[in-house]
Coordinates of C-alpha atoms in Angstrom, one line a residue:
Chain A
M1 CA 0.0 0.0 0.0
T2 CA 1.1 3.6 -0.5
L3 CA 1.4 5.7 2.6
Y4 CA 0.6 9.3 2.0
I5 CA 1.3 12.0 4.5
E6 CA -0.1 15.5 4.0
P7 CA 3.0 17.7 3.9
Y8 CA 1.3 20.6 5.5
G9 CA -1.2 21.2 8.2
S10 CA 0.1 18.0 9.9
C11 CA 1.8 17.9 13.2
Y12 CA 3.9 14.9 14.4
C13 CA 1.0 13.5 16.3
C14 CA -1.1 13.5 13.2
V15 CA 1.6 11.7 11.3
I16 CA 2.1 9.1 14.0
Y17 CA -1.7 8.7 14.2
H18 CA -1.9 8.3 10.4
V19 CA 0.8 5.6 10.3
T20 CA -0.7 3.8 13.3
R21 CA -4.1 3.8 11.6
C22 CA -2.7 2.5 8.3
R23 CA -0.9 -0.2 10.2
F24 CA -4.1 -1.2 11.9
F25 CA -6.1 -1.5 8.8
S26 CA -3.5 -3.1 6.6
N27 CA -1.1 -6.0 6.4
S28 CA 1.6 -5.2 8.9
S29 CA 4.5 -6.4 6.8
S30 CA 3.6 -4.3 3.8
I31 CA 3.3 -1.1 5.8
L32 CA 6.6 -1.7 7.5
A33 CA 8.2 -2.4 4.1
T34 CA 7.1 1.0 2.9
E35 CA 8.4 2.7 6.0
M36 CA 12.2 2.2 5.7
I37 CA 13.9 0.0 3.2
L38 CA 17.6 -0.1 3.7
S39 CA 18.3 -1.1 0.1
K40 CA 16.7 2.1 -1.1
Y41 CA 19.1 4.4 0.7
P42 CA 22.1 5.8 -1.2
W43 CA 25.1 3.6 -0.9
L44 CA 27.0 6.1 1.2
V45 CA 24.1 6.3 3.7
Q46 CA 23.9 2.5 3.8
N47 CA 27.6 2.4 4.6
E48 CA 27.2 5.0 7.3
I49 CA 24.4 3.1 9.0
L50 CA 26.3 -0.1 8.9
Q51 CA 29.5 1.7 10.1
N52 CA 27.5 2.6 13.3
M53 CA 26.6 -1.0 14.1
E54 CA 28.6 -3.3 16.4
P55 CA 30.3 -6.4 14.9
S56 CA 27.7 -8.7 16.5
E57 CA 24.9 -6.7 15.0
L58 CA 26.5 -6.8 11.6
L59 CA 26.9 -10.5 12.0
L60 CA 23.3 -11.0 12.9
L61 CA 22.1 -8.8 10.1
S62 CA 24.2 -10.7 7.6
L63 CA 22.3 -13.8 8.6
V64 CA 18.9 -12.3 7.6
S65 CA 19.5 -12.4 3.9
K66 CA 22.2 -13.4 1.4
N67 CA 22.0 -9.9 -0.2
M68 CA 22.3 -8.2 3.1
K69 CA 25.4 -10.3 3.7
K70 CA 26.8 -9.2 0.3
L71 CA 26.0 -5.6 1.1
I72 CA 27.7 -5.8 4.5
K73 CA 30.8 -7.5 3.0
S74 CA 31.1 -4.9 0.3
C75 CA 30.2 -1.8 2.4
Q76 CA 32.3 -2.8 5.4
K77 CA 35.1 -4.5 3.5
K78 CA 37.8 -2.3 5.1
R79 CA 36.3 -2.8 8.6
L80 CA 36.0 -6.5 8.2
E81 CA 39.6 -6.7 6.9
S82 CA 40.8 -4.8 9.9
V83 CA 39.8 -7.7 12.1
N84 CA 43.0 -9.6 12.8
T85 CA 42.1 -11.9 15.6
I86 CA 39.0 -13.9 16.7
V87 CA 39.3 -15.8 19.9
Y88 CA 37.2 -18.7 21.2
S89 CA 37.3 -18.6 25.0
T90 CA 35.1 -19.0 28.0
D91 CA 33.5 -16.1 29.8
V92 CA 33.0 -15.7 33.6
N93 CA 30.1 -18.2 33.6
N94 CA 32.2 -20.8 31.7
Y95 CA 30.2 -20.4 28.5
L96 CA 32.0 -20.6 25.2
C97 CA 32.3 -17.2 23.6
A98 CA 33.7 -16.0 20.3
Y99 CA 35.0 -12.5 20.2
I100 CA 37.1 -10.1 18.2
L101 CA 40.2 -9.0 19.9
R102 CA 41.4 -5.5 19.0
E103 CA 43.9 -3.1 20.3
S104 CA 42.7 0.4 20.9
H105 CA 44.9 3.1 22.7
K106 CA 47.3 0.4 23.9
F107 CA 44.4 -1.6 25.5
M108 CA 42.9 -4.8 24.3
H109 CA 39.2 -4.8 23.7
K110 CA 36.8 -7.7 23.3
D111 CA 33.9 -7.3 20.8
I112 CA 31.7 -10.3 21.6
L113 CA 30.4 -11.9 18.4
M114 CA 28.4 -14.8 19.8
R115 CA 28.1 -16.9 22.9
F116 CA 27.2 -20.6 23.0
E117 CA 24.9 -21.8 25.8
E118 CA 23.7 -25.2 26.6
F119 CA 20.0 -25.3 26.0
Q120 CA 17.2 -27.5 27.3
E121 CA 14.7 -28.8 24.8
T122 CA 11.9 -27.3 26.9
E123 CA 13.2 -23.8 26.6
T124 CA 12.0 -21.5 23.8
P125 CA 14.5 -19.7 21.6
D126 CA 13.9 -16.2 20.2
F127 CA 14.5 -17.1 16.5
Q128 CA 16.1 -19.7 14.3
L129 CA 18.8 -19.0 11.6
N130 CA 20.4 -20.9 8.8
V131 CA 24.1 -20.7 9.5
S132 CA 26.3 -22.4 6.9
G133 CA 23.5 -24.8 6.0
K134 CA 22.6 -25.7 9.6
K135 CA 19.5 -24.4 11.4
I136 CA 20.5 -23.0 14.8
D137 CA 18.3 -21.6 17.5
F138 CA 19.3 -18.3 19.0
R139 CA 18.5 -16.1 21.9
L140 CA 19.6 -12.5 22.5
F141 CA 21.7 -11.5 25.4
T142 CA 20.3 -8.1 26.3
R143 CA 20.7 -5.8 29.3
E144 CA 17.0 -6.1 30.1
R145 CA 17.2 -9.9 30.4
N146 CA 20.3 -9.8 32.6
K147 CA 19.5 -7.2 35.1
E148 CA 21.1 -9.2 37.8
L149 CA 24.5 -9.0 36.0
W150 CA 26.8 -6.1 36.0
L151 CA 27.3 -5.0 32.4
P152 CA 29.6 -2.3 31.3
E153 CA 28.3 1.0 30.1
N154 CA 29.3 0.3 26.5
F155 CA 27.6 -3.1 26.6
H156 CA 25.9 -4.2 23.3
P157 CA 23.4 -7.0 22.9
Y158 CA 24.7 -10.1 21.1
P159 CA 23.4 -13.4 19.9
V160 CA 23.5 -16.6 21.9
A161 CA 23.5 -19.8 20.0
C162 CA 21.4 -22.4 21.8
V163 CA 23.4 -25.6 21.9
Q164 CA 22.1 -29.0 22.7
K165 CA 24.6 -31.5 23.9
S166 CA 24.1 -33.9 21.0
D167 CA 24.6 -31.1 18.5
K168 CA 27.5 -29.2 20.0
E169 CA 30.1 -30.1 17.5
S170 CA 28.1 -29.5 14.3
I171 CA 26.9 -26.1 15.6
L172 CA 30.4 -25.0 16.4
E173 CA 31.6 -26.2 13.0
S174 CA 28.8 -24.3 11.2
V175 CA 29.4 -21.0 13.1
H176 CA 33.2 -21.3 12.5
N177 CA 32.6 -21.9 8.8
Y178 CA 30.4 -18.8 8.7
F179 CA 33.1 -16.7 10.3
L180 CA 35.6 -18.0 7.8
D181 CA 33.3 -16.8 5.0
F182 CA 32.2 -13.5 6.6
F183 CA 35.5 -12.2 7.8
A184 CA 38.7 -11.7 5.8
H185 CA 40.9 -14.7 5.1
S186 CA 43.7 -13.1 7.0
V187 CA 42.0 -13.4 10.3
K188 CA 43.8 -15.5 12.9
Y189 CA 41.6 -17.7 15.1
Y190 CA 42.7 -18.7 18.6
W191 CA 41.3 -21.4 20.8
K192 CA 42.2 -20.6 24.4
A193 CA 42.4 -24.3 25.4
K194 CA 43.6 -23.5 29.0
E195 CA 40.2 -22.1 29.8
F196 CA 38.3 -25.3 28.9
E197 CA 39.6 -27.5 31.6
D198 CA 36.2 -28.0 33.3
G199 CA 34.4 -29.3 30.3
P200 CA 36.2 -30.4 27.1
Y201 CA 34.9 -28.5 24.0
H202 CA 35.0 -29.6 20.5
I203 CA 37.6 -27.6 18.5
P204 CA 36.3 -26.8 15.0
K205 CA 38.1 -29.0 12.4
Q206 CA 38.9 -26.0 10.2
L207 CA 40.6 -24.4 13.1
L208 CA 42.8 -27.4 13.6
N209 CA 43.5 -28.0 9.9
S210 CA 44.1 -24.5 8.8
Y211 CA 46.3 -23.1 11.4
P212 CA 49.5 -24.3 13.0
K213 CA 49.3 -25.6 16.5
K214 CA 50.7 -22.5 18.1
D215 CA 47.5 -20.7 17.3
V216 CA 45.5 -23.1 19.4
F217 CA 46.8 -22.3 22.8
Chain B
M1 CA 39.2 23.9 40.8
A2 CA 40.7 22.7 37.6
P3 CA 38.3 21.6 34.9
K4 CA 38.0 17.9 34.3
K5 CA 40.3 16.6 31.6
N6 CA 37.6 14.6 29.8
S7 CA 35.3 17.6 29.5
A8 CA 36.5 18.2 25.9
K9 CA 35.7 14.7 24.8
R10 CA 32.3 15.5 23.5
P11 CA 32.0 18.3 21.1
Q12 CA 30.1 21.3 22.5
P13 CA 28.0 23.6 20.4
S14 CA 29.8 26.8 19.8
T15 CA 28.5 29.7 21.8
P16 CA 26.3 32.1 19.9
K17 CA 28.3 35.0 18.5
P18 CA 26.9 38.5 18.2
S19 CA 26.1 38.6 14.6
A20 CA 24.4 40.6 11.9
P21 CA 20.6 40.5 11.6
A22 CA 19.3 37.2 10.1
R23 CA 19.2 37.1 6.4
I24 CA 16.0 35.3 5.5
V25 CA 15.4 33.6 2.1
K26 CA 12.6 31.6 0.6
V27 CA 13.2 27.9 -0.1
Q28 CA 10.9 26.0 -2.4
S29 CA 10.4 22.2 -2.1
S30 CA 9.9 19.8 -5.0
D31 CA 6.1 19.8 -4.5
G32 CA 6.0 23.6 -4.6
H33 CA 5.8 24.5 -0.9
I34 CA 7.6 27.6 0.0
L35 CA 9.3 27.9 3.4
Q36 CA 11.5 30.6 4.9
A37 CA 14.9 30.1 6.4
D38 CA 17.9 31.9 7.8
V39 CA 20.9 31.8 5.4
R40 CA 23.1 30.7 8.3
A41 CA 21.0 27.6 8.8
L42 CA 21.1 26.9 5.0
L43 CA 24.9 27.1 5.0
L44 CA 25.0 23.8 6.9
S45 CA 24.1 22.2 3.6
S46 CA 27.2 22.2 1.4
T47 CA 24.9 22.0 -1.7
L48 CA 22.9 25.1 -0.7
A49 CA 26.0 26.9 0.5
A50 CA 27.5 26.6 -3.0
T51 CA 24.4 27.9 -4.6
I52 CA 24.2 30.9 -2.1
K53 CA 27.9 31.6 -2.7
G54 CA 27.2 31.6 -6.4
Y55 CA 24.5 34.3 -6.0
D56 CA 26.7 36.3 -3.7
D57 CA 29.7 36.2 -6.0
E58 CA 27.7 37.5 -8.9
N59 CA 25.9 40.1 -6.6
K60 CA 22.6 38.7 -7.7
P61 CA 19.7 39.1 -5.3
L62 CA 18.8 35.7 -3.8
E63 CA 15.0 35.6 -3.7
K64 CA 14.2 31.9 -3.8
L65 CA 16.2 28.7 -3.5
E66 CA 14.7 25.6 -5.2
V67 CA 15.3 22.2 -3.7
N68 CA 14.1 19.9 -6.4
N69 CA 14.6 16.5 -4.7
V70 CA 13.0 17.1 -1.3
V71 CA 9.2 17.3 -0.6
G72 CA 7.8 20.0 1.6
F73 CA 7.2 18.0 4.8
T74 CA 10.8 16.6 4.8
L75 CA 12.2 20.0 3.9
K76 CA 10.4 21.5 6.9
L77 CA 12.2 18.9 9.1
V78 CA 15.5 19.6 7.5
L79 CA 15.1 23.4 8.0
E80 CA 14.0 22.8 11.7
W81 CA 17.2 20.8 12.3
C82 CA 19.4 23.4 10.5
E83 CA 17.8 26.2 12.4
K84 CA 18.7 24.5 15.7
H85 CA 22.3 23.9 14.6
K86 CA 23.0 27.2 12.7
E87 CA 25.4 28.4 15.4
D88 CA 27.4 25.1 15.4
D89 CA 31.0 25.0 14.2
P90 CA 31.0 23.0 10.9
A91 CA 34.2 21.3 12.1
I92 CA 32.2 19.5 14.8
A93 CA 30.2 17.5 12.3
Q94 CA 33.2 16.7 10.3
A95 CA 35.1 15.5 13.4
E96 CA 32.1 13.4 14.5
K97 CA 32.0 11.7 11.1
D98 CA 35.4 10.2 11.7
K99 CA 34.7 9.0 15.2
K100 CA 33.6 5.4 15.9
N101 CA 31.1 6.3 18.5
I102 CA 29.0 9.3 17.6
F103 CA 27.3 11.0 20.5
I104 CA 23.8 12.2 19.7
P105 CA 22.9 15.3 21.8
S106 CA 19.6 15.1 23.6
W107 CA 17.7 17.6 21.4
D108 CA 18.7 15.6 18.3
R109 CA 17.9 12.3 19.9
H110 CA 14.4 13.5 20.7
F111 CA 14.0 15.1 17.3
L112 CA 15.0 12.0 15.4
T113 CA 13.6 9.2 17.5
K114 CA 10.1 10.7 17.6
L115 CA 9.9 10.4 13.8
P116 CA 8.2 7.4 12.2
M117 CA 10.8 5.3 10.3
G118 CA 9.5 6.4 6.9
N119 CA 10.0 10.1 7.8
L120 CA 13.5 9.4 9.2
F121 CA 14.3 7.6 5.9
D122 CA 13.2 10.7 3.9
L123 CA 15.1 13.0 6.3
I124 CA 18.4 11.1 6.0
T125 CA 18.0 10.9 2.2
A126 CA 17.3 14.6 2.0
A127 CA 20.4 15.3 4.2
Y128 CA 22.4 13.2 1.8
H129 CA 21.2 15.1 -1.2
L130 CA 21.8 18.4 0.5
D131 CA 25.1 17.2 2.0
I132 CA 24.4 18.1 5.6
T133 CA 27.1 16.1 7.4
G134 CA 25.8 16.5 11.0
L135 CA 22.3 15.4 10.1
I136 CA 23.6 12.4 8.2
N137 CA 25.8 11.4 11.2
Y138 CA 23.0 11.6 13.7
G139 CA 20.3 10.1 11.4
C140 CA 22.4 7.1 10.5
K141 CA 23.4 6.6 14.2
T142 CA 19.7 6.7 15.1
V143 CA 18.9 4.1 12.5
A144 CA 21.8 1.9 13.7
N145 CA 20.7 2.3 17.3
S146 CA 17.1 1.2 16.4
A147 CA 18.5 -2.2 15.4
K148 CA 20.1 -2.8 18.9
G149 CA 18.7 -5.8 20.7
K150 CA 16.5 -6.8 17.8
S151 CA 15.9 -10.3 16.7
T152 CA 16.6 -11.1 13.0
E153 CA 12.8 -11.1 12.4
E154 CA 12.5 -7.6 13.9
M155 CA 15.6 -6.5 11.8
R156 CA 13.9 -7.8 8.7
E157 CA 10.8 -5.7 9.4
L158 CA 12.8 -2.6 10.5
F159 CA 14.9 -2.6 7.3
G160 CA 12.3 -3.8 4.9
I161 CA 14.1 -7.0 4.0
P162 CA 11.5 -9.4 2.5
E163 CA 11.1 -13.0 3.6
P164 CA 12.8 -15.5 1.3
W165 CA 9.4 -16.6 -0.1
E166 CA 8.5 -13.0 -0.9
Q167 CA 11.5 -12.5 -3.1
P168 CA 10.8 -11.6 -6.8
S169 CA 11.9 -14.5 -9.0
T170 CA 13.9 -12.3 -11.4
S171 CA 17.6 -12.3 -11.2
T172 CA 17.6 -8.5 -10.9
A173 CA 15.8 -8.5 -7.6
T174 CA 17.4 -6.3 -5.0
W175 CA 17.2 -8.6 -2.0
D176 CA 16.7 -12.1 -3.6
D177 CA 17.9 -14.9 -1.4

């Protein structure tokens, strides 16, 4: 449907009312599609919007559609190429975490890309995505959901892959294959084995095959 | 007491300078609506600044500026933003552009977030056509912020990405999966 807004004689309240009314009487997906379509922005604006997103948000957005992934890879080529190191490690709760390690002002920063949590079959995920040909359930780690935890001021929500015990290996393989495709070939992957003493984790085959042992420390 | 060291981290709007009386010109949108604006506000747009300079260099009287690719409603929003920022140092916007984390001042945050997404889209596109760096910076940051904490389905709706089964079958489709 076409959304028409009177250019004059309208205040913001009228506009919002008009949009709300249209949404109420029409198919919700069509009205939203007419509201803001990223692909219709000029290329430089698309680039600016993507530039303002965190790596985990770009990663998640790339999984929405193949063309979105192409757009991100072309718009953000320089940024993706600037990623030198991705580390698999455990966080304070002993969950496997994949993060970008970057140096800024002589300090090392971690940009979390994804976390892997064991998931009970009775729990409900937020959404499901096809990652390198494998359907994986996801939840979002947000501030609202983790009020009991202290989270830094610059915290950004990130996806949590819901891992079932029987499927742990194939999920990790699929996610790692996706990273290999999404980020530049020059990225070095590290597996911080010392932190996995409590529960042995499967190391992705690609990680073992592609890199010398010194990178798996 | 010495001022805090980090007080200069965020760019502050420049203090209003005592200046000459406002020079008001008419601005016409693509759909024929005529608005009035202070020239200092219009100078935030590199495109309009070049046109104004052209008139001034030739000593031609500037009666009306025509903005052919922006409709009246959006132009009104653009002029409202420019009016608010007409005292700003242009170097602020340029410096913000190169920063990783853009800080959106509260007035701008309120101004941009209250807009429905469709209007925000038009506003950013207009800012792009008129080359208004500050408005592009804040607009794009607002759009990026709106994706925070969203599931992929919500991102799909927010950015108008069709479902795989809604894709056109032609190879020229924009978002075909």
